Structure formats: structure tokens, C-alpha cells
mmCIF file of C-alpha atoms in Angstrom:
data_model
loop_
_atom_site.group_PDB
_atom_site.id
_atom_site.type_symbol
_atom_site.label_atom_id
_atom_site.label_comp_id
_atom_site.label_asym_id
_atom_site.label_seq_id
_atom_site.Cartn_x
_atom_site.Cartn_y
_atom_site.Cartn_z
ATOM 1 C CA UNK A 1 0.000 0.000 0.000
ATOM 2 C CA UNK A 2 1.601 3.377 -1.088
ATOM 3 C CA UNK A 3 2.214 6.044 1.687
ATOM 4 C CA UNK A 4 0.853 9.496 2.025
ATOM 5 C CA UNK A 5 2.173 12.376 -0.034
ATOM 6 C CA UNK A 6 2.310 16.198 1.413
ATOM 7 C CA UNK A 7 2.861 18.506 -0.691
ATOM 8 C CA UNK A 8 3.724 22.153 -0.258
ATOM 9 C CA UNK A 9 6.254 25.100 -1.145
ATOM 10 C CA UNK A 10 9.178 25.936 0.675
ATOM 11 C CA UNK A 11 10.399 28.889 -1.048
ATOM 12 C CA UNK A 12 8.707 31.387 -3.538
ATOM 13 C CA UNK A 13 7.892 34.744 -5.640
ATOM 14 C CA UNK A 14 6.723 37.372 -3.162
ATOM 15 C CA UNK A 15 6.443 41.121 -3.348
ATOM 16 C CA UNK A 16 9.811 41.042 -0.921
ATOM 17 C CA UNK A 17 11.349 38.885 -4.207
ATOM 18 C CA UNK A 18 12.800 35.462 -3.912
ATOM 19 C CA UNK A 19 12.254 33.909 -0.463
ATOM 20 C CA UNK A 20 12.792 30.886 1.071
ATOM 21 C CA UNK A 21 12.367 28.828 3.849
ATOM 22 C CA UNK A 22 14.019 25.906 2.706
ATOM 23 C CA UNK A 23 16.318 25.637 6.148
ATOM 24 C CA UNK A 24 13.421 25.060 8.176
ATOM 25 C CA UNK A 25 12.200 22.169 6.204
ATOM 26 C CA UNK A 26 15.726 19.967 6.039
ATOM 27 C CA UNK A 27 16.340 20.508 9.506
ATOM 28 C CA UNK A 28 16.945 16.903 11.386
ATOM 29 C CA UNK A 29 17.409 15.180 7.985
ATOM 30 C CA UNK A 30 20.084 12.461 8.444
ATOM 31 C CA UNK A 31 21.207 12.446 4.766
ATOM 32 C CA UNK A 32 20.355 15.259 1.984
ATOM 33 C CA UNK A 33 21.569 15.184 -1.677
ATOM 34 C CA UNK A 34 22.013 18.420 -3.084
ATOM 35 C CA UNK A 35 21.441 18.669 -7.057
ATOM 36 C CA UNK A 36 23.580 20.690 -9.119
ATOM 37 C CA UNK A 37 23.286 21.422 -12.651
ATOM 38 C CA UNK A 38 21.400 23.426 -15.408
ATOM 39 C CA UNK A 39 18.036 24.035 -16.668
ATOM 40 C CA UNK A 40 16.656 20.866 -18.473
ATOM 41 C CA UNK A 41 18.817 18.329 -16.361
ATOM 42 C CA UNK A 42 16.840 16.188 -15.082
ATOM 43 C CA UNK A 43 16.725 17.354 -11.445
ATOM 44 C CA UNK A 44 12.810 17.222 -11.287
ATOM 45 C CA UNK A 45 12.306 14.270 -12.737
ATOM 46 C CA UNK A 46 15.033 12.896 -10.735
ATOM 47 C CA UNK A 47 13.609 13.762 -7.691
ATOM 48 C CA UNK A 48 9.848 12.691 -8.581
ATOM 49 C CA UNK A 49 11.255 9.718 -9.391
ATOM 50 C CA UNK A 50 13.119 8.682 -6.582
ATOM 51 C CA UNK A 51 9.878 9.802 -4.268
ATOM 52 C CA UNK A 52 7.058 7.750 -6.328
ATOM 53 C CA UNK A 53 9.262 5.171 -5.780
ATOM 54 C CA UNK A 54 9.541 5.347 -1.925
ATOM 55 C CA UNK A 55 6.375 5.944 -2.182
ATOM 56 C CA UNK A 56 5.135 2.936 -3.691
ATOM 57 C CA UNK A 57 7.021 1.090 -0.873
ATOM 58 C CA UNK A 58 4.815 2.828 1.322
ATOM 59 C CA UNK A 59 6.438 5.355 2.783
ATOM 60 C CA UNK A 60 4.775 9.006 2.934
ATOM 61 C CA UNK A 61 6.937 11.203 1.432
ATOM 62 C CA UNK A 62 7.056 15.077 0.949
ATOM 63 C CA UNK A 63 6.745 16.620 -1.935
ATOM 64 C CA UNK A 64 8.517 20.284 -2.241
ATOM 65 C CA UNK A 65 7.136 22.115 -5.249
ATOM 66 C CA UNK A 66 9.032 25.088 -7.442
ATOM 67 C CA UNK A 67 6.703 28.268 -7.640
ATOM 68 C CA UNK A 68 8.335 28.915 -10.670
ATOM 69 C CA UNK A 69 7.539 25.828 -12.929
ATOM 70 C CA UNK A 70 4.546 24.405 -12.163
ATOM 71 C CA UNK A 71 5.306 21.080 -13.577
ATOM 72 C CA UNK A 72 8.744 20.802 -11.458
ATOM 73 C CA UNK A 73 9.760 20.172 -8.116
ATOM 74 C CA UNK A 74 12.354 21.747 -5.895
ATOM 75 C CA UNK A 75 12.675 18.802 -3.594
ATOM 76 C CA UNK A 76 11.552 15.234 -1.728
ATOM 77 C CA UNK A 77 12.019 14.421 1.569
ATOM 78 C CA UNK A 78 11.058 10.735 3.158
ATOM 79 C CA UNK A 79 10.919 12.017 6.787
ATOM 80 C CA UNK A 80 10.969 8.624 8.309
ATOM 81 C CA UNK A 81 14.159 7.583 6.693
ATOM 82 C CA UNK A 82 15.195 11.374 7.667
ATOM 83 C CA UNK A 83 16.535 11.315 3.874
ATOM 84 C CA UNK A 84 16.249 14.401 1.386
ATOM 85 C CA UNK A 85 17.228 15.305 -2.095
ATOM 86 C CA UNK A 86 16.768 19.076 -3.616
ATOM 87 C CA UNK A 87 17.484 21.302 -6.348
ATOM 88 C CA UNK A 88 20.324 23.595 -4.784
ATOM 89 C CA UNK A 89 21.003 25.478 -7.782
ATOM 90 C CA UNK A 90 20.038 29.210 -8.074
ATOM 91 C CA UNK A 91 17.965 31.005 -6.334
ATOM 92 C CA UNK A 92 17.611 28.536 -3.717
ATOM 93 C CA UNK A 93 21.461 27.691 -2.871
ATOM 94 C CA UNK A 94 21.674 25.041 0.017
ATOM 95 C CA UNK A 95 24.290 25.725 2.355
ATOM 96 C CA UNK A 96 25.701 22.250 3.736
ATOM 97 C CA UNK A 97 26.231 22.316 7.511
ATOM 98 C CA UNK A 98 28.330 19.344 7.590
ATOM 99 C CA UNK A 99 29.832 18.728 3.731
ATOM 100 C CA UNK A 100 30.252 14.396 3.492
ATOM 101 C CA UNK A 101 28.565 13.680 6.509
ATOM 102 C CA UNK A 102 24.982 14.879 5.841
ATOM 103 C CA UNK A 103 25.560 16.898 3.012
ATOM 104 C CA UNK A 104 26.387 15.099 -0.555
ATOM 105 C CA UNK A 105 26.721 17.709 -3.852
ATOM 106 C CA UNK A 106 25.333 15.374 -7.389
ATOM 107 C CA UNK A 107 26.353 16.867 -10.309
ATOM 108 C CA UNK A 108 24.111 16.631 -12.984
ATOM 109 C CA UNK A 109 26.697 18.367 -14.932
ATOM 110 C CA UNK A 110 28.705 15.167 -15.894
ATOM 111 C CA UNK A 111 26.221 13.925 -18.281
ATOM 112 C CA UNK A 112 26.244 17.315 -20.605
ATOM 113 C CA UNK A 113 28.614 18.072 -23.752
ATOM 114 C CA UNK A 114 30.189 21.220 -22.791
ATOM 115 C CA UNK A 115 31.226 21.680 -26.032
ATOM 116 C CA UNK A 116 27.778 22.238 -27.578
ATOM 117 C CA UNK A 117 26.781 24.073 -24.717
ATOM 118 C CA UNK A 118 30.011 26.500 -25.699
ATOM 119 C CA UNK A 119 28.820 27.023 -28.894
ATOM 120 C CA UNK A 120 25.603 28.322 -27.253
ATOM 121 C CA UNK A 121 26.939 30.651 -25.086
ATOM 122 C CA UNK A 122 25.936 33.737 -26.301
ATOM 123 C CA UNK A 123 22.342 32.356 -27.324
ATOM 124 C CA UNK A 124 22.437 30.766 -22.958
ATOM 125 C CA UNK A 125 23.787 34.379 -21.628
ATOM 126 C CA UNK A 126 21.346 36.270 -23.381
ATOM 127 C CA UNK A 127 18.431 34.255 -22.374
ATOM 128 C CA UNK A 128 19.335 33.879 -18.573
ATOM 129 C CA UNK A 129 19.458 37.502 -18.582
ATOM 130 C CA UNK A 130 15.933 37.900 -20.316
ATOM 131 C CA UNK A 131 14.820 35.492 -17.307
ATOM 132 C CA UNK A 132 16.771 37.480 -14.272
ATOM 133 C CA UNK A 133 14.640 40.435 -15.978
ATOM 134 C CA UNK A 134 11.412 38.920 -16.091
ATOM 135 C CA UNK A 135 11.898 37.975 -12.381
ATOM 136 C CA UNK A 136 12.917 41.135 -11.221
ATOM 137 C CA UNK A 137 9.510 43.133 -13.135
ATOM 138 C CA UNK A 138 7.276 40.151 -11.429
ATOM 139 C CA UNK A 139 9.062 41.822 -7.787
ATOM 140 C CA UNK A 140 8.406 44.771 -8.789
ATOM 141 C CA UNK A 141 4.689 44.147 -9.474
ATOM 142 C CA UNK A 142 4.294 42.337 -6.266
ATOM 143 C CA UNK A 143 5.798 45.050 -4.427
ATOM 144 C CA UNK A 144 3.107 47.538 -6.141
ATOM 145 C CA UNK A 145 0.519 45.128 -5.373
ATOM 146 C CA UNK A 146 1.613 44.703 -1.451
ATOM 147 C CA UNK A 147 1.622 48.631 -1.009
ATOM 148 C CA UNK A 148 -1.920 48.969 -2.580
ATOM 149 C CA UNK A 149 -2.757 46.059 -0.311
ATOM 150 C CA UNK A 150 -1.496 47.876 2.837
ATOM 151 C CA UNK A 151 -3.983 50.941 1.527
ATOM 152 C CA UNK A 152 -6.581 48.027 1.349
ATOM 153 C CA UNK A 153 -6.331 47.120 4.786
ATOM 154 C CA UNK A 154 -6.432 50.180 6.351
ATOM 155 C CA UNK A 155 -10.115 50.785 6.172
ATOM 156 C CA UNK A 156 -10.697 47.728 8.253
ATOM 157 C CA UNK A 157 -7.921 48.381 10.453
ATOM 158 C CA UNK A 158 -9.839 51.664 11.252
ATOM 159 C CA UNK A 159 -12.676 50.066 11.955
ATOM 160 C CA UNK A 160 -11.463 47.156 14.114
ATOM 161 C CA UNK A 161 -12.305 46.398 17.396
ATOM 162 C CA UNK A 162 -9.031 45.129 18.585
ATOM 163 C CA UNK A 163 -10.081 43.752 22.043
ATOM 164 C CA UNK A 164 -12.882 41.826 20.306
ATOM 165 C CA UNK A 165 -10.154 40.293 18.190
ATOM 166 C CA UNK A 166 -8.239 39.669 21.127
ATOM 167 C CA UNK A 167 -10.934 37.826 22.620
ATOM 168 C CA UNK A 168 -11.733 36.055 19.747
ATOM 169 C CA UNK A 169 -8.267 34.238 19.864
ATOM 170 C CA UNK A 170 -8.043 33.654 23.463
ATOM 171 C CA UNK A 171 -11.476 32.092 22.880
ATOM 172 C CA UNK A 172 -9.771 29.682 20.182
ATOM 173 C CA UNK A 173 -6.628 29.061 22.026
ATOM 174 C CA UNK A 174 -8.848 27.987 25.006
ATOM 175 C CA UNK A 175 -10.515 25.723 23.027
ATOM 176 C CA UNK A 176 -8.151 24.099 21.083
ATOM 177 C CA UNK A 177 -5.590 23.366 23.315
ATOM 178 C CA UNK A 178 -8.060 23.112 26.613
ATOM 179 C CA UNK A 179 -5.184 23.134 28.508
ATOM 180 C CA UNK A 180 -3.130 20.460 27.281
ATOM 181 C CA UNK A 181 0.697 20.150 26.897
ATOM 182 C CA UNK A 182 3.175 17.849 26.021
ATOM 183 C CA UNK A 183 7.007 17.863 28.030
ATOM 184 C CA UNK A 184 9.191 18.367 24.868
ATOM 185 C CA UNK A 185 10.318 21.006 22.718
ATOM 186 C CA UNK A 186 8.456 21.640 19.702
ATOM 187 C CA UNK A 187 9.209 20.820 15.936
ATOM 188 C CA UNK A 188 7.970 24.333 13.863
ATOM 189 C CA UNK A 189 8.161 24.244 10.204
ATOM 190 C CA UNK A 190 7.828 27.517 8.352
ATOM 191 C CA UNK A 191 6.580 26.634 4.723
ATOM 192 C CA UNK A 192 4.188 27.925 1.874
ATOM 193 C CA UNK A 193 0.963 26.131 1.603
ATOM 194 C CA UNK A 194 0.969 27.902 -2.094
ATOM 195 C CA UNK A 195 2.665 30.156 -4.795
ATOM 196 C CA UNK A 196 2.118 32.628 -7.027
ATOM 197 C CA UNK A 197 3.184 30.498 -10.205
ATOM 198 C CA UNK A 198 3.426 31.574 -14.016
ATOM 199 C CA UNK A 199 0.073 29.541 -14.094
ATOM 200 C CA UNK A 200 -1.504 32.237 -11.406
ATOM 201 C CA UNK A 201 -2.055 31.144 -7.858
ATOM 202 C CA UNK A 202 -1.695 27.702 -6.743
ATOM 203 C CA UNK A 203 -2.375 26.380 -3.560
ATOM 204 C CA UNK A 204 -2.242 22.693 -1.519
ATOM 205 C CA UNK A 205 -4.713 23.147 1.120
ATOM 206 C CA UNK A 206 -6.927 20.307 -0.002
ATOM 207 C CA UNK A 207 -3.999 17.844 0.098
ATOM 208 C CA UNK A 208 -2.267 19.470 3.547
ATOM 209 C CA UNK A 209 -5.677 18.821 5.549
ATOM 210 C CA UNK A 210 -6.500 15.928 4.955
ATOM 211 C CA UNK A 211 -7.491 13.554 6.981
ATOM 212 C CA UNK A 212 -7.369 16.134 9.986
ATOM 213 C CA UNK A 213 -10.187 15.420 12.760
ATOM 214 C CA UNK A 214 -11.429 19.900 12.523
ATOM 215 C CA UNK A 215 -10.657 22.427 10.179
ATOM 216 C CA UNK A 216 -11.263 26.230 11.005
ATOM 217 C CA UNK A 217 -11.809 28.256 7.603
ATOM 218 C CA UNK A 218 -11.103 32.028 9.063
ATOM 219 C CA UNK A 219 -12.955 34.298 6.697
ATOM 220 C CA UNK A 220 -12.202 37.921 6.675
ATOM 221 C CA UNK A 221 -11.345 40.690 4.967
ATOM 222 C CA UNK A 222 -7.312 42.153 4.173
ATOM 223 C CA UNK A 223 -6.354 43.980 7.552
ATOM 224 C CA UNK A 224 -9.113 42.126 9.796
ATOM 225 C CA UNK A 225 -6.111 39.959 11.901
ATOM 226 C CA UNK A 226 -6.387 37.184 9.936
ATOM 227 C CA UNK A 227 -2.444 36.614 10.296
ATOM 228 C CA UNK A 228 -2.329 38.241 13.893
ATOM 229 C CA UNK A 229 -4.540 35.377 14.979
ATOM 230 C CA UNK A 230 -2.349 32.743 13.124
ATOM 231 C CA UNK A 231 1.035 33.944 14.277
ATOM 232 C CA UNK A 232 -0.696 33.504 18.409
ATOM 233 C CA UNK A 233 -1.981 30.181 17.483
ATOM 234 C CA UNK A 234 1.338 29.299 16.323
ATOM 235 C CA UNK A 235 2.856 29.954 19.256
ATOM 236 C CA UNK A 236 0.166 28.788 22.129
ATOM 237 C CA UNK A 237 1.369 25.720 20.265
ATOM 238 C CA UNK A 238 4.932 25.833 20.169
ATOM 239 C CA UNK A 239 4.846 27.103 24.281
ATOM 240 C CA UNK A 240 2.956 23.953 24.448
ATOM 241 C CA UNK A 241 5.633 21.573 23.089
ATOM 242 C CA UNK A 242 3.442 20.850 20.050
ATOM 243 C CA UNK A 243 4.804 20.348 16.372
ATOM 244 C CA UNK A 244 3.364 22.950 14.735
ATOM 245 C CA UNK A 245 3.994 23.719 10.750
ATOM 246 C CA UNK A 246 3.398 27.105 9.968
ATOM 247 C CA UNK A 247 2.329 28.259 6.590
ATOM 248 C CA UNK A 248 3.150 31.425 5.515
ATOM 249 C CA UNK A 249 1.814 33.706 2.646
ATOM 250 C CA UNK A 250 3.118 33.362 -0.542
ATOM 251 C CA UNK A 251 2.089 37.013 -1.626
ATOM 252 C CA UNK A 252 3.606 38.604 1.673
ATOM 253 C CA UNK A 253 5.751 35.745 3.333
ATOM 254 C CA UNK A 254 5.577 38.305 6.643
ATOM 255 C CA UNK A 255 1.791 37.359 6.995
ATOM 256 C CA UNK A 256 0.489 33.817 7.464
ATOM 257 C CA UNK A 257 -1.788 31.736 5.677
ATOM 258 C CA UNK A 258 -2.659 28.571 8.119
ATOM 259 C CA UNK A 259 -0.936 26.929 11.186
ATOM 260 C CA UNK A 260 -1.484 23.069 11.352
ATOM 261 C CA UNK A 261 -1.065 20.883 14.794
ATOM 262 C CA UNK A 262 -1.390 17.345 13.960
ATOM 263 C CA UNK A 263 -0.621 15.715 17.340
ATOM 264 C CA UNK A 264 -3.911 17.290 18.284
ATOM 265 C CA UNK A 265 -5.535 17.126 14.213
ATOM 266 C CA UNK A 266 -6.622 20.428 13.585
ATOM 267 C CA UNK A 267 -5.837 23.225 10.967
ATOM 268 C CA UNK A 268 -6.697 26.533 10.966
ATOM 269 C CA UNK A 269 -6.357 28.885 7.367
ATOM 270 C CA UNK A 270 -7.269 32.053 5.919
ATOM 271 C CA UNK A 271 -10.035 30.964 4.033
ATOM 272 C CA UNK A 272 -10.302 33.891 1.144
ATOM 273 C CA UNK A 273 -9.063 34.353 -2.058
ATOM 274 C CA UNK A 274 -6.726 33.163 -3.977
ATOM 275 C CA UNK A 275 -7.182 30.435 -1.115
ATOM 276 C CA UNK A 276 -10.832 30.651 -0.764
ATOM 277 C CA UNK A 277 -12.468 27.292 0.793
ATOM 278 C CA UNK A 278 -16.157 26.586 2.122
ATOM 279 C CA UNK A 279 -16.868 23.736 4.430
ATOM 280 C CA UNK A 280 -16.846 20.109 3.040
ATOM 281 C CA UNK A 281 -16.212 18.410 6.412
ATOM 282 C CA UNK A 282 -19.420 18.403 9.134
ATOM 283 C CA UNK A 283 -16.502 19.163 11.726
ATOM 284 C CA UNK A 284 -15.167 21.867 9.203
ATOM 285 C CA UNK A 285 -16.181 25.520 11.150
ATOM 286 C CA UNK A 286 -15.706 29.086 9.782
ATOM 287 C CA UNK A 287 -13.868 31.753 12.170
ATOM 288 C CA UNK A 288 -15.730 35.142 11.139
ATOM 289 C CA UNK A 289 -13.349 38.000 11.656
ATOM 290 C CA UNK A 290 -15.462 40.762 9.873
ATOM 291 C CA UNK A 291 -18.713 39.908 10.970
ATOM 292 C CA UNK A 292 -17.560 39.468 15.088
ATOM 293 C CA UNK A 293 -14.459 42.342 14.705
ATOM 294 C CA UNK A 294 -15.424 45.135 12.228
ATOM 295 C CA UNK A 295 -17.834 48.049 12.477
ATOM 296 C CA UNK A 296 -21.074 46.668 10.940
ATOM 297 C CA UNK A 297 -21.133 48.591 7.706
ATOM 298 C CA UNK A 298 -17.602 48.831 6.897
ATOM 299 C CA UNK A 299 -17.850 47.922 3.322
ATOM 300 C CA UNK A 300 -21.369 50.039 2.237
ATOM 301 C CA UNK A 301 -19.484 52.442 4.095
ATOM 302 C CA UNK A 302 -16.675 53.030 1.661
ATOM 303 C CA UNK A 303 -18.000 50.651 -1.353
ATOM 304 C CA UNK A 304 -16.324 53.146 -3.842
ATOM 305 C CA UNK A 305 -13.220 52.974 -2.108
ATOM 306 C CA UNK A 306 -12.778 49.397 -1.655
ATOM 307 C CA UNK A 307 -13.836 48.939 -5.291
ATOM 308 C CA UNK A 308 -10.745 51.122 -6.892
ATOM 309 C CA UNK A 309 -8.250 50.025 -4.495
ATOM 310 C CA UNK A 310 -9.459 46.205 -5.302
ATOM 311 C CA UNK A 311 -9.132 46.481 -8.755
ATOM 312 C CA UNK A 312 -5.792 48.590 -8.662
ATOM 313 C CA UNK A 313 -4.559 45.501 -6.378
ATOM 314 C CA UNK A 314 -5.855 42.817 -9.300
ATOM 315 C CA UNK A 315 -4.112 44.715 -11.897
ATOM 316 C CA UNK A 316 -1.193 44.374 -10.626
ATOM 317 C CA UNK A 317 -1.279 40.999 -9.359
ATOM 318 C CA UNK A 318 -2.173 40.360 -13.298
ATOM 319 C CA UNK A 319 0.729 42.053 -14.570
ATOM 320 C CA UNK A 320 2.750 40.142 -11.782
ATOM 321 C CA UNK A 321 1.999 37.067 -12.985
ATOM 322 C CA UNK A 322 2.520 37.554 -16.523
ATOM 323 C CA UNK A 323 6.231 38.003 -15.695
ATOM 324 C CA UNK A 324 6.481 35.248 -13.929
ATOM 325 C CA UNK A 325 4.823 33.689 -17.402
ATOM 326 C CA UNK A 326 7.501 35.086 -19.430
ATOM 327 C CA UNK A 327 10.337 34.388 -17.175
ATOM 328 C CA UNK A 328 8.739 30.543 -17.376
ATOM 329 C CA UNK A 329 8.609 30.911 -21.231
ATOM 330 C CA UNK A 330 12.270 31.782 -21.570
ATOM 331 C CA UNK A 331 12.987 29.326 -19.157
ATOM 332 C CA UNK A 332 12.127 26.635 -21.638
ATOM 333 C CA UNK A 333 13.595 27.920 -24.180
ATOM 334 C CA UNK A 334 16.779 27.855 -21.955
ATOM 335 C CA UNK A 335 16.244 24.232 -21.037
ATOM 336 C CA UNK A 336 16.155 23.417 -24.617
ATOM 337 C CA UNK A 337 19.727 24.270 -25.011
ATOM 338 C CA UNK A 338 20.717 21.793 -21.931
ATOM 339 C CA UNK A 339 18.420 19.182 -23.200
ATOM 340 C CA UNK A 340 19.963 19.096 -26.773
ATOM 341 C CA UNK A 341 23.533 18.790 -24.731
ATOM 342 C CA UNK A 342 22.744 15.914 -22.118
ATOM 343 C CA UNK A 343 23.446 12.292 -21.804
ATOM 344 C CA UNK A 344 20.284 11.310 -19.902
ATOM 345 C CA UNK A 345 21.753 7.623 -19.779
ATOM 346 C CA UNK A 346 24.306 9.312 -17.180
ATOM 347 C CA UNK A 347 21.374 10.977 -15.488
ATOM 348 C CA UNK A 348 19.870 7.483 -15.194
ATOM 349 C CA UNK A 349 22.690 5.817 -13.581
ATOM 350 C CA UNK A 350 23.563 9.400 -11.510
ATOM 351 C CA UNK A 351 20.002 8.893 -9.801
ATOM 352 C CA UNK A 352 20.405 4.704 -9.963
ATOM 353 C CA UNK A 353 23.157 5.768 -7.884
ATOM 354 C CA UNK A 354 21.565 7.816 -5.315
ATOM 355 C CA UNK A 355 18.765 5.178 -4.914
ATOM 356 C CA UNK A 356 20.990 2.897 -3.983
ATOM 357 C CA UNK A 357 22.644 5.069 -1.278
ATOM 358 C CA UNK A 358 19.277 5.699 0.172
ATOM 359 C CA UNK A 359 18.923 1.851 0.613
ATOM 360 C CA UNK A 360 22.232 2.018 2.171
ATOM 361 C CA UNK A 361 21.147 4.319 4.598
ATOM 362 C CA UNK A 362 17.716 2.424 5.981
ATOM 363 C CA UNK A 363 20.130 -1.227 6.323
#
């Protein structure tokens, strides 16, 4: 019987650029393999490879997807064999802690032809710069968008009633912990539950909460301590001693998204869009912030407000996107040129080779 399969982001394209939280999510791995090589080179498909495997062996597995290919992965971890293998080429560089021991560099790089790739040069140079610029417009986009979001929030931020909200989470805290604690320090991961991807936003809150006993879908608008509320829950939890994985936004990775504590099966998320859920679940429950927090009235209030500054904010999240679109278009075009230059029979016995040091590690 196959195992389970989590899947999630652990680094992404935010309106504060590249960011990743990759550390978090290796920490107390045993073994990690850390891919090195060019566009087109197999790492994904290495990776996916080696974890469908393990997976059909039934072990769970996590899944670690790129927000930047939507097809690809960035990673696999089989946490109960504490084993990893990722992508650590640019942007997300893994720094080995202990180089031999834990940490083993692959080089994906011994199965190309240099010398066709040197013929290409000018043709690879020109195109990884037409990427690095694509990139850099989708930041600045995002950073538009996040400042227009900041003038979004602050109408409900004015009309909060911040010891209601207060209450409101104490009320939570009370009841989903009622008081209980366990002697030992607490695992936190910090990870994405989705991405903004060249295929718009993409999220894995279906797949993350399953098979949890209560899910709380917090509905709200921006600025109603949506994320306030998460970041407390997250750490009643970790005072607590309980392994907690913390999901953070992929828009603003300063804000959260959902907190998760499956020693006691629960999940709470913000439950709007591009993440918007209803219940499915009879134990599924919605957290209302506007309706228990903000002045009734709020949004008649200043309806021609909220309208501009939404559709200033979609605009840009639009434009946004379509970089990250173009970067992924030139992207391929880039992996063509490593494609047309690789042995994949070498790739084949390179990840042959890891397999069978992952078996070496479980005897």
C-alpha cells in the first residue's frame, strides 16, 4: 500500500522577491543530496522519481514544489528515513552544515557536452538575462501590489475592534488546546501552503488537511487579523511543546496563511481568495473575523473605495503574474539548449546511484 504524499512550497515569488524557507524544512534530515546542474537536467524528474518510488514502498513522502515551474519540483524528503534530495542550484542555494557527513553535492553536470553548450553561449547568456529580468519586473509588481494592499487594509484596520479580536483568539486558544501540553520542545516548520506560479495562484490546502479530525476556515477581509490570529496560534502551540507547521503567505511571506497541529488534528487557514475554501467536512467551522471584529457597515461604508483600491490591487497581481509567465517561457527555451547537450543515460545511472545510497542508509 503506497504512503501518504504532502505537498507544499518551501520557497517562492513574493512582493519582498525570492524567499525561502528551505532551512526550516531539512532541519533533522540524516542524509540530503544536493542537485547541481542546469536548466533541463533532469533534477525534477530525478527527484519525482526517486519519491514515487519510496512511495510505492509505502512510505509518505514530501513533496517540495518550485513556484516557478509548475510542472517541477524543488525537492523530496522521506521524513521517516530522515533522507532528502533538492534542487540547490540558483535562487535557492543550500548551504551544507556538515559537507560528506549529511551533506552530498550530485552533479548533474557530468552527463552534458560542454562543447555544444560553448557554442551556445551567447544564445544561454542572453536568455538567462531575459529570465533574471522577467523575475525582477514580477518583484516589482508584487511590491506595487503589497503597497496597494497595505492601503486596502487600512479601512478595516480603522474600523477594528481590537479587544474583540483579542478575545476572539483567546477564545480559540482555550478551546483548542483546553489546557493540554506535552514535556518536549516543539518541531515548527515555516513553509508555503501555495505560490504565485506563471500559471496564477496555486495552492495545496486540499492535500495538507487531509485527513485532519477539525478544520477552522477564518474568513475575513485584508487587515481584519487574519495573520495576527495565526502567528498567536502558532505559538500557544509551540509554548505547548506541540509540532506545529506554519504556513506562511506566498504574496507577503511576513503574513500567514494557516498553522497546522497534527498531534492534536486540527488546521486553521485564511479561508479567502486566492485560497478561498467553504466547508466540506461536518466538523469543518468558519472563524468570522469581519462579521464578530469590524464596524457593521464597513464595506457600504466606503463601497467606492474598496472597489478602486481592489481592482488597482488585481491589476497588478495580473501584470505580476505575466512576468512570472515570461520568465517561465524563456525558461524553456533555456532548457532546450541543456536538453539538446545531455546524456540522460548518465542521469539514469547518476540517480540509480543515489537510490541505492538511500537503501544504504535504511540497512
Amino acid at each position: 500500500m503506497a504512503g501518504k504524499v504532502k505537498n507544499y512550497y518551501a520557497a517562492g515569488n513574493t512582493a519582498r522577491g525570492f524567499y525561502s524557507l528551505f532551512e526550516s524544512n531539512l532541519q533533522g534530515l540524516d542524509r540530503l543530496f544536493i542537485l547541481k546542474g542546469g536548466p533541463g537536467t533532469g533534477k525534477s524528474t530525478l527527484m519525482k522519481q526517486i519519491g514515487e518510488e519510496w512511495n510505492e514502498k509505502g512510505f509518505d513522502i514530501e513533496f517540495i514544489h518550485c513556484a516557478s515551474d509548475n510542472g517541477s519540483i524543488d525537492g523530496v524528503i522521506i521524513p521517516s528515513l530522515k533522507v532528502g534530495i533538492v534542487d540547490g542550484t540558483s535562487p535557492h542555494v543550500i548551504e551544507p552544515k556538515a559537507p560528506g557527513a549529511i551533506e552530498e553535492y550530485v552533479h548533474l553536470g557530468v552527463a552534458w557536452n560542454t562543447d555544444l553548450l560553448t557554442s551556445q553561449k551567447e544564445k544561454i547568456v542572453e536568455v538567462t538575462t531575459k529570465i533574471e529580468q522577467s523575475f525582477q519586473a514580477a518583484y516589482s509588481h508584487f511590491e506595487e501590489a503589497l503597497r496597494i494592499h497595505d492601503e486596502w487594509e487600512r479601512f478595516y484596520i480603522q474600523n477594528m475592534d481590537f479587544q474583540k479580536a483579542n478575545e476572539l483568539t483567546d477564545r480559540l486558544i482555550s478551546s483548542l488546546f483546553q489546557g493540554k501540553e506535552l514535556r518536549k520542545k516543539a518541531d515548527v516548520r515555516h513553509r508555503f501552503l501555495g505560490a504565485a506560479t506563471p500559471k496564477g495562484a496555486v495552492d495545496f490546502v486540499p492535500n495538507l488537511t487531509e485527513g485532519l479530525a477539525k478544520r477552522y476556515l477564518i474568513k475575513g477581509r485584508p487587515g481584519s487579523g487574519k495573520s495576527t490570529m495565526l502567528k498567536k496560534l502558532a505559538a500557544a502551540a509551540e509554548q505547548r511543546g506541540f509540532d506545529v507547521e506554519v504556513y506562511h503567505c506566498g504574496f507577503d511571506p511576513n503574513s500567514l496563511d494557516m498553522v497546522i497541529v497534527r498531534e492534536l488534528g486540527f488546521a486553521i487557514f485564511d479561508s479567502t481568495a486566492p485560497h478561498e475554501y467553504f466547508p466540506e467536512h461536518n466538523s469543518d467551522e468558519i472563524v468570522d473575523m469581519y462579521g464578530t471584529i469590524i464596524t457593521f457597515g464597513t464595506d457600504e461604508k466606503y463601497e467606492a473605495e474598496l472597489k478602486d483600491v481592489a481592482s488597482r490591487y488585481s491589476t497588478k497581481m495580473k501584470e505580476a503574474i505575466a512576468c512570472l509567465a515570461q520568465a517561465k517561457a524563456h525558461h524553456d527555451q533555456l532548457e532546450n539548449y541543456y536538453i539538446e547537450a545531455m546524456d540522460f543515460t548518465k542521469v539514469d545511472e547518476i540517480k540509480e546511484q543515489v537510490a541505492r545510497e538511500i537503501t544504504k542508509w535504511t540497512t
